[in-house]
Coordinates of C-alpha atoms and ligand atoms in Angstrom, one line a residue:
Chain A
X17 CA 0.0 0.0 0.0
X18 CA 1.1 3.6 0.6
X19 CA 1.8 6.3 3.1
X20 CA -0.1 9.6 3.4
X21 CA 1.5 12.6 5.0
X22 CA -0.2 15.8 6.1
X23 CA 1.4 19.0 4.9
X24 CA 2.1 21.7 7.4
X25 CA 1.3 25.1 5.9
X26 CA -0.5 28.4 6.4
X27 CA -2.3 28.4 3.0
X28 CA 0.4 30.5 1.5
X29 CA 3.7 28.7 2.3
X30 CA 4.7 25.1 2.7
X31 CA 6.4 24.8 6.1
X32 CA 9.7 22.9 6.3
X33 CA 8.1 20.5 8.8
X34 CA 6.5 18.9 5.7
X35 CA 9.8 18.0 4.1
X36 CA 11.1 16.6 7.4
X37 CA 7.9 14.5 7.9
X38 CA 8.4 13.2 4.3
X39 CA 11.9 11.9 5.3
X40 CA 10.4 9.9 8.1
X41 CA 7.5 8.7 5.9
X42 CA 9.9 7.6 3.1
X43 CA 11.7 5.4 5.7
X44 CA 8.5 3.3 5.8
X45 CA 9.4 2.1 2.3
X46 CA 6.1 2.8 0.6
X47 CA 5.1 5.4 -2.0
X48 CA 4.2 8.7 -0.2
X49 CA 1.3 11.0 -1.0
X50 CA 1.0 14.5 0.5
X51 CA -2.3 15.9 1.6
X52 CA -2.6 19.6 1.4
X53 CA -5.7 20.7 3.3
X54 CA -6.6 24.4 3.3
X55 CA -8.3 27.3 1.6
X56 CA -6.7 28.8 -1.5
X57 CA -3.7 26.6 -0.9
X58 CA -2.8 25.8 -4.5
X59 CA 0.7 27.4 -4.1
X60 CA 1.3 25.1 -1.2
X61 CA 0.3 22.0 -3.2
X62 CA 2.7 23.1 -6.0
X63 CA 5.5 23.5 -3.6
X64 CA 4.8 20.1 -2.0
X65 CA 4.9 18.5 -5.5
X66 CA 8.5 19.6 -5.8
X67 CA 9.7 17.6 -2.8
X68 CA 11.8 14.6 -3.9
X69 CA 10.1 11.3 -3.3
X70 CA 6.5 12.4 -3.4
X71 CA 4.2 10.1 -5.6
X72 CA 1.3 12.6 -5.7
X73 CA -0.1 15.6 -3.9
X74 CA -3.8 15.6 -2.9
X75 CA -5.2 19.1 -2.6
X76 CA -8.4 19.5 -0.6
X77 CA -9.3 23.2 -0.8
X78 CA -12.4 24.7 0.9
X79 CA -13.8 26.9 3.6
X80 CA -14.1 24.1 6.2
X81 CA -10.3 23.6 6.0
X82 CA -9.4 27.3 6.3
X83 CA -7.9 27.1 9.8
X84 CA -7.3 23.4 9.9
X85 CA -9.8 22.8 12.7
X86 CA -9.5 19.3 14.0
X87 CA -13.1 18.1 13.3
X88 CA -13.3 18.6 9.5
X89 CA -9.6 17.9 9.0
X90 CA -9.9 14.6 10.8
X91 CA -13.0 13.7 8.8
X92 CA -11.0 14.4 5.6
X93 CA -8.1 12.2 6.6
X94 CA -10.3 9.4 7.7
X95 CA -12.1 9.5 4.4
X96 CA -8.8 8.8 2.6
X97 CA -7.4 6.3 5.1
X98 CA -8.6 3.2 3.3
X99 CA -6.0 3.7 0.7
X100 CA -3.1 3.9 3.1
X101 CA -1.5 1.7 5.7
X102 CA 0.3 4.6 7.4
X103 CA -0.7 8.2 8.1
X104 CA 2.3 10.3 9.1
X105 CA 1.7 13.7 10.5
X106 CA 4.2 16.4 11.6
X107 CA 4.5 17.0 15.3
X108 CA 3.3 20.6 15.0
X109 CA 0.5 22.1 17.0
X110 CA -1.9 21.3 14.0
X111 CA -0.6 17.8 13.7
X112 CA -0.7 17.0 17.4
X113 CA -4.2 18.4 17.5
X114 CA -5.6 16.3 14.6
X115 CA -3.7 13.0 14.5
X116 CA -5.2 11.4 17.7
X117 CA -8.6 12.3 16.5
X118 CA -7.9 10.4 13.3
X119 CA -6.4 7.5 15.2
X120 CA -9.4 7.1 17.4
X121 CA -11.8 7.3 14.5
X122 CA -9.8 4.5 12.8
X123 CA -9.7 2.6 16.2
X124 CA -5.9 2.5 16.2
X125 CA -3.3 3.5 18.8
X126 CA -1.2 6.5 17.7
X127 CA 2.6 6.5 18.0
X128 CA 3.5 10.0 19.1
X129 CA 6.6 12.0 18.2
X130 CA 8.8 9.3 16.7
X131 CA 12.5 10.1 16.5
X132 CA 13.5 7.1 14.4
X133 CA 11.9 4.5 12.1
X134 CA 13.4 1.1 13.1
X135 CA 11.2 -0.8 10.6
X136 CA 7.8 -0.1 9.0
X137 CA 6.0 -1.1 12.2
X138 CA 8.6 -0.3 14.9
X139 CA 9.7 3.1 16.0
X140 CA 11.7 5.0 18.6
X141 CA 10.1 7.7 20.6
X142 CA 11.2 9.8 23.7
X143 CA 9.2 9.5 26.9
X144 CA 9.7 11.2 30.3
X145 CA 10.8 14.5 28.7
X146 CA 13.4 12.7 26.7
X147 CA 15.0 10.9 29.7
X148 CA 14.1 7.6 28.2
X149 CA 13.8 6.3 24.7
X150 CA 11.2 3.6 24.0
X151 CA 11.1 1.3 21.0
X152 CA 7.5 0.4 20.2
X153 CA 5.9 -1.9 17.7
X154 CA 2.4 -1.4 16.4
X155 CA 0.0 -4.2 15.7
X156 CA -2.7 -1.9 14.2
X157 CA -3.8 -2.3 10.6
X158 CA -3.2 1.4 9.9
X159 CA -0.3 3.2 11.7
X160 CA -1.0 6.8 12.7
X161 CA 2.2 8.5 13.6
X162 CA 3.4 11.9 14.6
X163 CA 6.9 12.9 13.8
X164 CA 9.4 14.8 16.1
X165 CA 10.3 17.4 13.5
X166 CA 13.7 18.2 14.9
X167 CA 14.8 14.5 14.6
X168 CA 14.6 14.3 10.8
X169 CA 16.4 16.1 8.0
X170 CA 14.3 17.8 5.4
X171 CA 13.8 15.9 2.1
X172 CA 15.3 17.8 -0.8
X173 CA 13.5 19.7 -3.5
X174 CA 13.7 18.4 -7.1
X175 CA 10.6 16.3 -7.6
X176 CA 7.7 16.9 -9.9
X177 CA 4.7 15.0 -8.6
X178 CA 1.2 15.5 -10.0
X179 CA -1.4 17.5 -8.0
X180 CA -4.8 16.0 -7.8
X181 CA -7.7 18.0 -6.5
X182 CA -10.1 16.2 -4.1
X183 CA -13.3 17.5 -2.4
X184 CA -13.1 19.4 0.8
X185 CA -15.2 17.9 3.6
X186 CA -18.4 19.5 4.8
X187 CA -18.5 21.2 8.2
X188 CA -20.4 19.7 11.1
X189 CA -20.5 23.2 12.7
X190 CA -19.3 21.7 16.0
X191 CA -16.5 24.3 16.1
X192 CA -15.8 27.6 14.6
X193 CA -12.8 29.9 14.2
X194 CA -13.0 33.1 16.2
X195 CA -9.6 34.6 15.6
X196 CA -5.9 34.4 15.9
X197 CA -3.1 36.4 17.4
X198 CA -0.1 35.2 15.6
X199 CA 3.4 36.6 16.2
X200 CA 4.8 38.4 13.2
X201 CA 8.6 38.4 12.9
X202 CA 11.3 38.8 10.3
X203 CA 13.4 36.3 12.2
X204 CA 13.8 32.7 11.2
X205 CA 11.2 30.3 12.6
X206 CA 12.2 28.7 15.9
X207 CA 11.5 25.1 14.7
X208 CA 13.8 25.3 11.7
X209 CA 16.4 28.0 12.7
X210 CA 20.1 27.2 12.4
X211 CA 20.9 29.4 15.4
X212 CA 18.7 30.0 18.4
X213 CA 19.4 32.6 21.2
X214 CA 17.3 31.7 24.2
X215 CA 16.6 33.7 27.3
X216 CA 15.4 32.7 30.8
X217 CA 14.0 34.1 34.0
X218 CA 17.2 35.9 34.7
X219 CA 16.4 38.6 32.1
X220 CA 14.0 40.0 34.6
X221 CA 11.6 41.9 32.3
X222 CA 10.2 42.0 28.8
X223 CA 12.2 45.2 28.1
X224 CA 15.5 43.7 29.3
X225 CA 14.7 40.5 27.3
X226 CA 14.5 42.6 24.1
X227 CA 17.4 44.8 25.0
X228 CA 19.8 42.0 25.7
X229 CA 18.6 39.0 23.6
X230 CA 17.4 40.7 20.4
X231 CA 20.7 42.4 19.4
X232 CA 22.6 39.1 19.7
X233 CA 19.9 37.3 17.8
X234 CA 20.1 40.0 15.1
X235 CA 23.9 39.6 14.9
X236 CA 23.6 35.9 14.4
X237 CA 20.5 36.0 12.3
X238 CA 19.0 33.7 14.9
X239 CA 15.5 32.8 16.1
X240 CA 14.7 33.7 19.7
X241 CA 13.6 31.1 22.2
X242 CA 12.7 31.2 25.9
X243 CA 12.3 29.1 29.0
X244 CA 8.9 28.5 30.5
X245 CA 9.7 30.9 33.3
X246 CA 10.5 33.7 30.9
X247 CA 7.2 33.0 29.0
X248 CA 5.1 32.7 32.2
X249 CA 6.6 36.0 33.5
X250 CA 5.5 37.7 30.3
X251 CA 9.1 38.4 29.0
X252 CA 8.5 36.4 25.8
X253 CA 5.4 35.2 23.9
X254 CA 4.2 31.6 24.4
X255 CA 5.3 30.4 20.9
X256 CA 8.9 31.0 21.9
X257 CA 8.9 28.4 24.6
X258 CA 11.4 25.6 24.2
X259 CA 11.0 22.4 26.1
X260 CA 9.1 19.3 26.9
X261 CA 5.8 21.1 26.5
X262 CA 7.0 23.8 24.2
X263 CA 9.0 23.5 20.9
X264 CA 11.6 20.9 20.5
X265 CA 14.5 22.3 18.5
X266 CA 17.9 21.0 17.3
X267 CA 19.8 23.9 15.7
X268 CA 23.5 24.0 14.9
X269 CA 24.0 26.5 17.7
X270 CA 21.8 27.0 20.8
X271 CA 22.8 29.8 23.2
X272 CA 21.0 29.5 26.6
X273 CA 21.2 32.8 28.5
X274 CA 20.1 32.9 32.2
X275 CA 18.4 29.6 31.9
X276 CA 19.1 27.0 34.7
X277 CA 18.6 23.9 32.6
X278 CA 15.6 22.2 34.2
X279 CA 14.9 18.8 32.6
X280 CA 11.8 20.1 31.0
X281 CA 13.9 22.8 29.2
X282 CA 16.7 20.3 28.3
X283 CA 14.0 18.1 26.7
X284 CA 13.5 20.7 24.1
X285 CA 17.1 21.6 23.1
X286 CA 19.6 18.9 24.1
X287 CA 19.9 17.6 20.6
X288 CA 21.3 20.9 19.4
X289 CA 24.7 20.5 17.7
X290 CA 26.6 23.0 19.8
X291 CA 25.2 24.4 23.1
X292 CA 26.5 27.5 24.8
X293 CA 25.4 28.4 28.3
X294 CA 25.8 31.8 29.9
X295 CA 24.9 31.7 33.6
X296 CA 26.4 33.3 36.7
X297 CA 25.9 30.0 38.7
X298 CA 28.7 27.6 37.7
X299 CA 26.7 24.7 39.2
X300 CA 23.6 25.3 37.0
X301 CA 22.5 22.0 35.3
X302 CA 22.6 23.7 31.9
X303 CA 26.4 23.4 32.1
X304 CA 26.1 19.6 32.1
X305 CA 24.9 19.7 28.5
X306 CA 26.7 22.8 27.3
X307 CA 29.8 22.4 25.0
X308 CA 31.0 25.9 26.0
X309 CA 30.1 27.8 29.1
X310 CA 30.6 31.3 30.4
X311 CA 30.1 31.6 34.2
X312 CA 29.3 35.3 34.4
X313 CA 26.7 38.0 34.6
X314 CA 24.7 37.9 31.4
X315 CA 24.1 41.6 31.5
X316 CA 27.8 42.3 30.9
X317 CA 28.7 39.1 28.9
X318 CA 25.9 39.1 26.3
X319 CA 26.4 42.7 25.1
X320 CA 30.1 42.0 25.0
X321 CA 29.5 38.9 22.9
X322 CA 27.2 40.8 20.5
X323 CA 29.9 43.4 20.1
X324 CA 32.7 40.9 19.6
X325 CA 30.6 39.2 16.9
X326 CA 30.0 42.5 15.1
X327 CA 33.8 43.0 14.7
Chain B
X20 CA -23.5 22.0 34.2
X21 CA -21.3 19.1 35.3
X22 CA -17.6 19.2 34.5
X23 CA -15.7 15.9 34.3
X24 CA -11.9 16.0 34.8
X25 CA -9.8 12.9 34.1
X26 CA -6.6 12.8 36.1
X27 CA -3.5 10.5 35.9
X28 CA -1.1 9.4 38.6
X29 CA 2.5 9.9 37.2
X30 CA 6.0 10.2 38.5
X31 CA 6.4 13.6 40.2
X32 CA 7.7 16.2 37.8
X33 CA 10.8 16.9 40.0
X34 CA 12.0 13.3 40.0
X35 CA 15.0 12.4 37.9
X36 CA 13.9 9.0 36.5
X37 CA 16.1 6.0 36.1
X38 CA 15.9 3.6 33.2
X39 CA 16.2 0.0 34.2
X40 CA 19.5 -1.5 33.1
X41 CA 17.8 -4.5 31.5
X42 CA 15.8 -2.3 29.1
X43 CA 12.4 -3.3 30.5
X44 CA 11.3 0.2 31.4
X45 CA 11.6 3.0 33.9
X46 CA 12.2 2.2 37.6
X47 CA 9.1 3.3 39.5
X48 CA 9.9 1.5 42.8
X49 CA 9.8 4.0 45.7
X50 CA 9.6 7.0 43.4
X51 CA 7.4 10.0 44.4
X52 CA 4.2 10.0 42.4
X53 CA 1.8 13.0 41.9
X54 CA -1.1 14.1 39.9
X55 CA 0.0 14.9 36.3
X56 CA 0.7 18.7 36.3
X57 CA -1.5 19.4 33.3
X58 CA -4.4 17.5 35.1
X59 CA -3.9 19.8 38.2
X60 CA -4.4 22.7 35.8
X61 CA -7.6 21.0 34.5
X62 CA -9.0 20.4 38.0
X63 CA -8.2 24.1 38.9
X64 CA -10.0 25.4 35.8
X65 CA -13.1 23.3 36.5
X66 CA -13.1 24.5 40.1
X67 CA -12.9 28.1 39.0
X68 CA -15.8 27.6 36.6
X69 CA -17.8 26.2 39.5
X70 CA -16.8 29.0 41.8
X71 CA -17.9 31.5 39.1
X72 CA -21.3 29.9 39.1
X73 CA -20.9 28.4 35.6
X74 CA -20.7 24.8 36.7
X75 CA -22.6 22.9 39.3
X76 CA -20.5 19.9 40.0
X77 CA -16.9 18.8 39.4
X78 CA -16.2 15.1 39.0
X79 CA -12.7 13.7 38.9
X80 CA -12.0 10.3 37.2
X81 CA -8.9 8.2 37.1
X82 CA -8.0 5.0 35.5
X83 CA -5.4 2.9 37.3
X84 CA -4.6 0.7 40.3
X85 CA -5.7 1.3 43.9
X86 CA -3.0 3.8 44.2
X87 CA -4.8 6.1 41.7
X88 CA -7.3 6.7 44.5
X89 CA -4.6 8.9 46.1
X90 CA -4.6 11.0 43.0
X91 CA -8.4 11.3 43.1
X92 CA -8.2 12.3 46.8
X93 CA -5.8 15.1 45.7
X94 CA -8.5 16.3 43.3
X95 CA -11.2 16.1 46.0
X96 CA -8.9 18.0 48.4
X97 CA -8.5 20.7 45.8
X98 CA -12.3 21.0 45.8
X99 CA -13.8 18.4 43.4
X100 CA -17.2 17.1 44.5
X101 CA -16.9 13.4 43.7
X102 CA -14.5 10.9 42.3
X103 CA -14.6 7.8 40.1
X104 CA -11.9 5.2 40.0
X105 CA -11.8 2.9 37.0
X106 CA -9.8 0.1 38.6
X107 CA -7.4 -2.0 36.6
X108 CA -4.2 -3.8 37.5
X109 CA -2.6 -3.2 34.1
X110 CA 0.8 -1.7 34.4
X111 CA -0.2 1.0 31.9
X112 CA -3.3 1.7 29.8
X113 CA -2.8 3.2 26.4
X114 CA -4.5 6.5 25.5
X115 CA -6.9 4.8 23.1
X116 CA -8.2 2.5 25.8
X117 CA -8.3 5.4 28.3
X118 CA -10.5 7.3 25.8
X119 CA -12.8 4.4 25.4
X120 CA -13.1 4.0 29.2
X121 CA -13.8 7.7 29.6
X122 CA -16.4 7.5 26.9
X123 CA -18.2 4.8 28.9
X124 CA -18.0 6.9 32.1
X125 CA -19.4 9.9 30.2
X126 CA -22.3 7.8 29.0
X127 CA -23.4 7.5 32.7
X128 CA -22.3 11.0 33.8
X129 CA -23.4 13.2 30.9
X130 CA -21.1 16.2 31.6
X131 CA -21.4 19.4 29.6
X132 CA -17.6 19.8 29.5
X133 CA -14.6 17.6 29.9
X134 CA -11.3 19.2 30.7
X135 CA -8.1 17.1 30.5
X136 CA -4.4 17.8 30.6
X137 CA -2.8 18.1 27.2
X138 CA -0.3 15.4 27.9
X139 CA 0.9 13.2 30.7
X140 CA 4.5 13.8 31.6
X141 CA 5.4 10.1 31.7
X142 CA 4.5 8.8 28.2
X143 CA 4.3 12.3 26.7
X144 CA 1.6 11.0 24.3
X145 CA -0.7 14.1 24.0
X146 CA -3.6 12.0 22.7
X147 CA -6.3 11.2 25.2
X148 CA -8.4 14.4 24.9
X149 CA -8.4 14.3 21.1
X150 CA -9.3 10.6 21.0
X151 CA -12.1 11.1 23.5
X152 CA -13.5 13.9 21.4
X153 CA -13.4 11.7 18.3
X154 CA -15.1 8.7 20.0
X155 CA -17.9 11.0 21.3
X156 CA -18.2 13.0 18.1
X157 CA -17.7 16.2 20.2
X158 CA -15.6 19.3 19.2
X159 CA -12.2 19.7 20.8
X160 CA -9.9 22.6 21.8
X161 CA -6.5 21.4 22.8
X162 CA -3.6 23.4 24.5
X163 CA -5.9 25.9 26.1
X164 CA -4.6 29.1 27.7
X165 CA -8.0 30.6 28.3
X166 CA -11.5 29.2 28.6
X167 CA -14.7 31.3 28.5
X168 CA -17.7 29.2 29.2
X169 CA -21.1 30.3 27.9
X170 CA -24.5 28.6 28.1
X171 CA -24.3 26.5 24.9
X172 CA -20.8 27.1 23.8
X173 CA -17.3 27.6 25.1
X174 CA -14.6 30.0 23.6
X175 CA -11.1 28.6 24.0
X176 CA -7.8 30.4 23.3
X177 CA -5.2 27.9 22.3
X178 CA -1.4 28.0 22.3
X179 CA -0.4 27.1 18.7
X180 CA 3.0 27.2 17.0
X181 CA 2.6 30.7 15.6
X182 CA 1.0 32.3 18.7
X183 CA -2.6 32.1 19.9
X184 CA -5.8 31.1 18.3
X185 CA -9.4 31.2 19.5
X186 CA -12.1 28.6 18.7
X187 CA -15.8 28.5 19.7
X188 CA -17.0 25.0 20.4
X189 CA -20.6 23.9 20.8
X190 CA -21.3 22.1 24.1
X191 CA -20.7 19.4 25.1
X192 CA -17.0 19.7 24.3
X193 CA -13.5 18.6 25.1
X194 CA -10.8 21.0 26.3
X195 CA -7.2 20.1 27.0
X196 CA -5.0 22.4 29.2
X197 CA -1.7 24.1 28.5
X198 CA 0.6 25.4 31.2
X199 CA -0.5 29.0 31.2
X200 CA -4.3 28.4 31.7
X201 CA -4.0 28.9 35.4
X202 CA -1.9 28.3 38.5
X203 CA -3.4 25.4 40.5
X204 CA -4.2 25.8 44.2
X205 CA -2.7 23.8 46.9
X206 CA -5.1 21.7 49.0
X207 CA -5.4 23.1 52.6
X208 CA -5.1 20.7 55.5
X209 CA -8.8 21.0 56.4
X210 CA -9.7 20.3 52.8
X211 CA -7.5 17.3 52.7
X212 CA -9.4 16.0 55.8
X213 CA -12.8 16.8 54.2
X214 CA -11.8 15.0 51.0
X215 CA -11.6 11.8 52.9
X216 CA -15.3 11.9 53.3
X217 CA -16.2 12.8 49.8
X218 CA -17.7 10.0 47.6
X219 CA -15.2 7.9 45.6
X220 CA -16.9 5.2 43.5
X221 CA -15.2 2.3 41.9
X222 CA -15.8 0.7 38.6
X223 CA -13.8 -1.5 36.2
X224 CA -13.1 -1.9 32.5
X225 CA -15.2 -5.1 32.6
X226 CA -18.2 -3.3 34.2
X227 CA -17.9 -0.6 31.6
X228 CA -17.7 -3.2 28.9
X229 CA -14.4 -1.9 27.4
X230 CA -11.6 -3.9 26.0
X231 CA -8.5 -2.1 27.3
X232 CA -5.9 -4.4 25.9
X233 CA -2.8 -2.6 24.4
X234 CA -2.1 -2.2 20.7
X235 CA 1.5 -1.3 21.0
X236 CA 4.3 -3.5 22.3
X237 CA 7.2 -1.8 24.0
X238 CA 10.2 -3.8 22.8
X239 CA 12.7 -1.9 25.0
X240 CA 13.4 1.2 26.9
X241 CA 16.9 2.7 27.0
X242 CA 18.6 5.9 28.2
X243 CA 19.2 8.5 25.6
X244 CA 22.7 8.9 24.4
X245 CA 23.9 11.6 26.8
X246 CA 25.9 14.7 26.2
X247 CA 28.9 15.3 28.2
X248 CA 29.7 18.6 29.8
X249 CA 32.1 20.7 27.7
X250 CA 34.4 23.4 28.9
X251 CA 33.9 26.6 30.8
X252 CA 35.7 29.5 29.1
X253 CA 37.1 32.6 30.6
X254 CA 36.3 35.3 28.1
X255 CA 33.9 36.2 25.3
X256 CA 36.8 36.2 22.8
X257 CA 37.7 32.6 23.7
X258 CA 34.0 31.7 23.1
X259 CA 34.0 33.4 19.7
X260 CA 37.2 31.6 18.7
X261 CA 35.7 28.2 19.8
X262 CA 32.4 28.8 17.9
X263 CA 34.4 29.7 14.8
X264 CA 36.5 26.5 15.2
X265 CA 33.3 24.5 15.5
X266 CA 32.0 26.0 12.3
X267 CA 28.7 27.3 13.7
X268 CA 29.3 31.0 13.1
Ligands
FAD425 C1 4.8 20.1 33.5 C2 5.9 21.0 33.3 C3 6.3 21.3 32.0 C4 7.3 22.2 31.8 N1 7.7 22.5 30.5 C5 8.7 23.4 30.3 C6 9.1 23.7 29.0 O1 8.6 23.2 28.0 N2 10.2 24.5 28.9 C7 10.8 25.1 29.9 O2 11.8 25.9 29.7 N3 10.4 24.8 31.2 C8 9.4 24.0 31.4 N4 9.0 23.8 32.7 C9 9.6 24.6 33.8 C10 10.9 24.1 34.3 O3 10.8 23.1 35.2 C11 11.7 25.3 34.9 O4 10.9 25.9 35.9 C12 12.0 26.4 33.9 O5 12.6 25.9 32.7 C13 13.0 27.4 34.6 O6 13.2 28.5 33.7 P1 14.6 29.3 33.8 O7 15.7 28.4 33.6 O8 14.4 30.5 32.9 O9 14.5 29.9 35.3 P2 15.4 29.5 36.6 O10 15.3 28.1 36.8 O11 14.9 30.4 37.6 O12 16.8 29.9 36.2 C14 17.3 31.1 36.0 C15 18.8 31.0 35.9 O13 19.4 32.3 35.6 C16 20.6 32.4 36.3 N5 20.9 33.8 36.5 C17 20.2 34.7 37.3 N6 20.7 35.9 37.1 C18 21.7 35.9 36.2 C19 22.6 36.8 35.6 N7 22.5 38.1 36.0 N8 23.4 36.4 34.7 C20 23.5 35.1 34.4 N9 22.7 34.2 34.9 C21 21.8 34.5 35.8 C22 20.5 31.6 37.6 O14 21.7 31.2 38.0 C23 19.6 30.5 37.1 O15 20.3 29.4 36.7 C24 8.0 22.8 32.9 C25 7.6 22.5 34.2 C26 6.6 21.6 34.4 C27 6.2 21.2 35.8

């Protein structure tokens, strides 16, 4: 049979999470189709068609799919499920929201946030905030899987798959979209950034967070992340949170500034290639995972680092 | 309106867990257990809705061994009115089975709203609420940071990858909590005493007519490949030199 993946997008742009999910899906060894569900999302379908390894793109375009609410989106995926023995969904907020709904409608047990495909029915996934890795085998007829995005490289562009239009589902009217308050930023996206500068509780205020973290991030063309404490205190918006219950990232360079390194934070960043910690407490647990550490006051060191990089 | 809050007994969030050397799982002997933190947030939200006069009763439900009764008592001590234990000796019950058991409980209880934690901090599955919504044919709003309950609908602000989004759900509905929905209260000593007298009913998967057998087989559980601590540097210039060497600048 074949594998269906759900494309991550905002109706205008195909998100890189899709190409990473494709890499995981291709490891199952079956042909892969990509479902683009949205409203006026033709450009996204065309972009998905260019990913190497895609057999075909299914474009479902209609009002009910505009904000990818779980109810119509799950109905759509379930209506296609008969032709697939695996449904692979990115571990984004949209994917995590809809995939279990699909799994339950199909009466299968979802495998969440896989980090490795061992064989077509066996997968590795982190549990306990990444403090243990479990290998699980599925006995279900259809496998419904979400993918830990940071664990897979993006599939390359270079394909030319056909785009087939399919009907959008009706809307049960059980839910409706009221509005959104999305961050707008010129910075790279946290989930796919090569460099991340992350700030913690030690920054002390939203103003200081901006004043100290932003110039360094600008200098490095980095995305900005934050600890839960920084988000809870209102120094940074919720979508910047890195960790067990925030975003899981694996950039080439992660700079943790005034972050103690609680296990829940480490869960979101310990697979980064190079980790730098700046903390005035030399015993802070963040130093146990950091490649390079500076034990010093961030309010002097970070501006100095920004300046040194500018030269 | 009645609000149902499913709660799970998990390893306390401050415990550093140990993976068993033989690969058979995580060592849970003599480890401090607590209510899953996201479920505490769910209980708190339900209690606030009751205190605001928008709900009449808060019922906590747990699926697990006898020990899960302790977790239910915690919920009762926080202020829930009544508890239901779906008793099973299974070492773990998968989210799909949990959702089926909750569906059966809901058939008897008929709540207007079910609030669950978005994920349990042991298996990190993030599935149960969505699965329950699917099985009931109810709308869902996951990762809630704000809940505004009306008479026939609920508006839920959700934490999504790009920021925040608000949905309106027709009741009955399923909501799952994110960290910033509220700050759960501590149970006072008098309330802990009072909780001992509150009703705690027991049922079982057999009584509810649900097959809770697992679909996944855990082949092994291992420690992640660890990172080793690197070097502490003296100056910013040394750091810049190291980062250049590592090729990440
Ligand atoms: C269920 C649950 C889920 C969670 N999920 C997450 C998650 O996803 N992500 C997350 O991050 N956390 C999460 N947490 C919270 C986590 O446990 C920690 O509380 C949090 O990460 C701490 O944030 P912090 O490091 O910024 O603050 P702190 O732990 O307070 O650390 C601040 C650090 O700054 C240092 N410092 C202070 N002043 C200075 C200075 N002038 N210069 C240099 N250093 C200084 C201190 O030495 C300290 O190490 C979760 C917790 C729970 C219970």
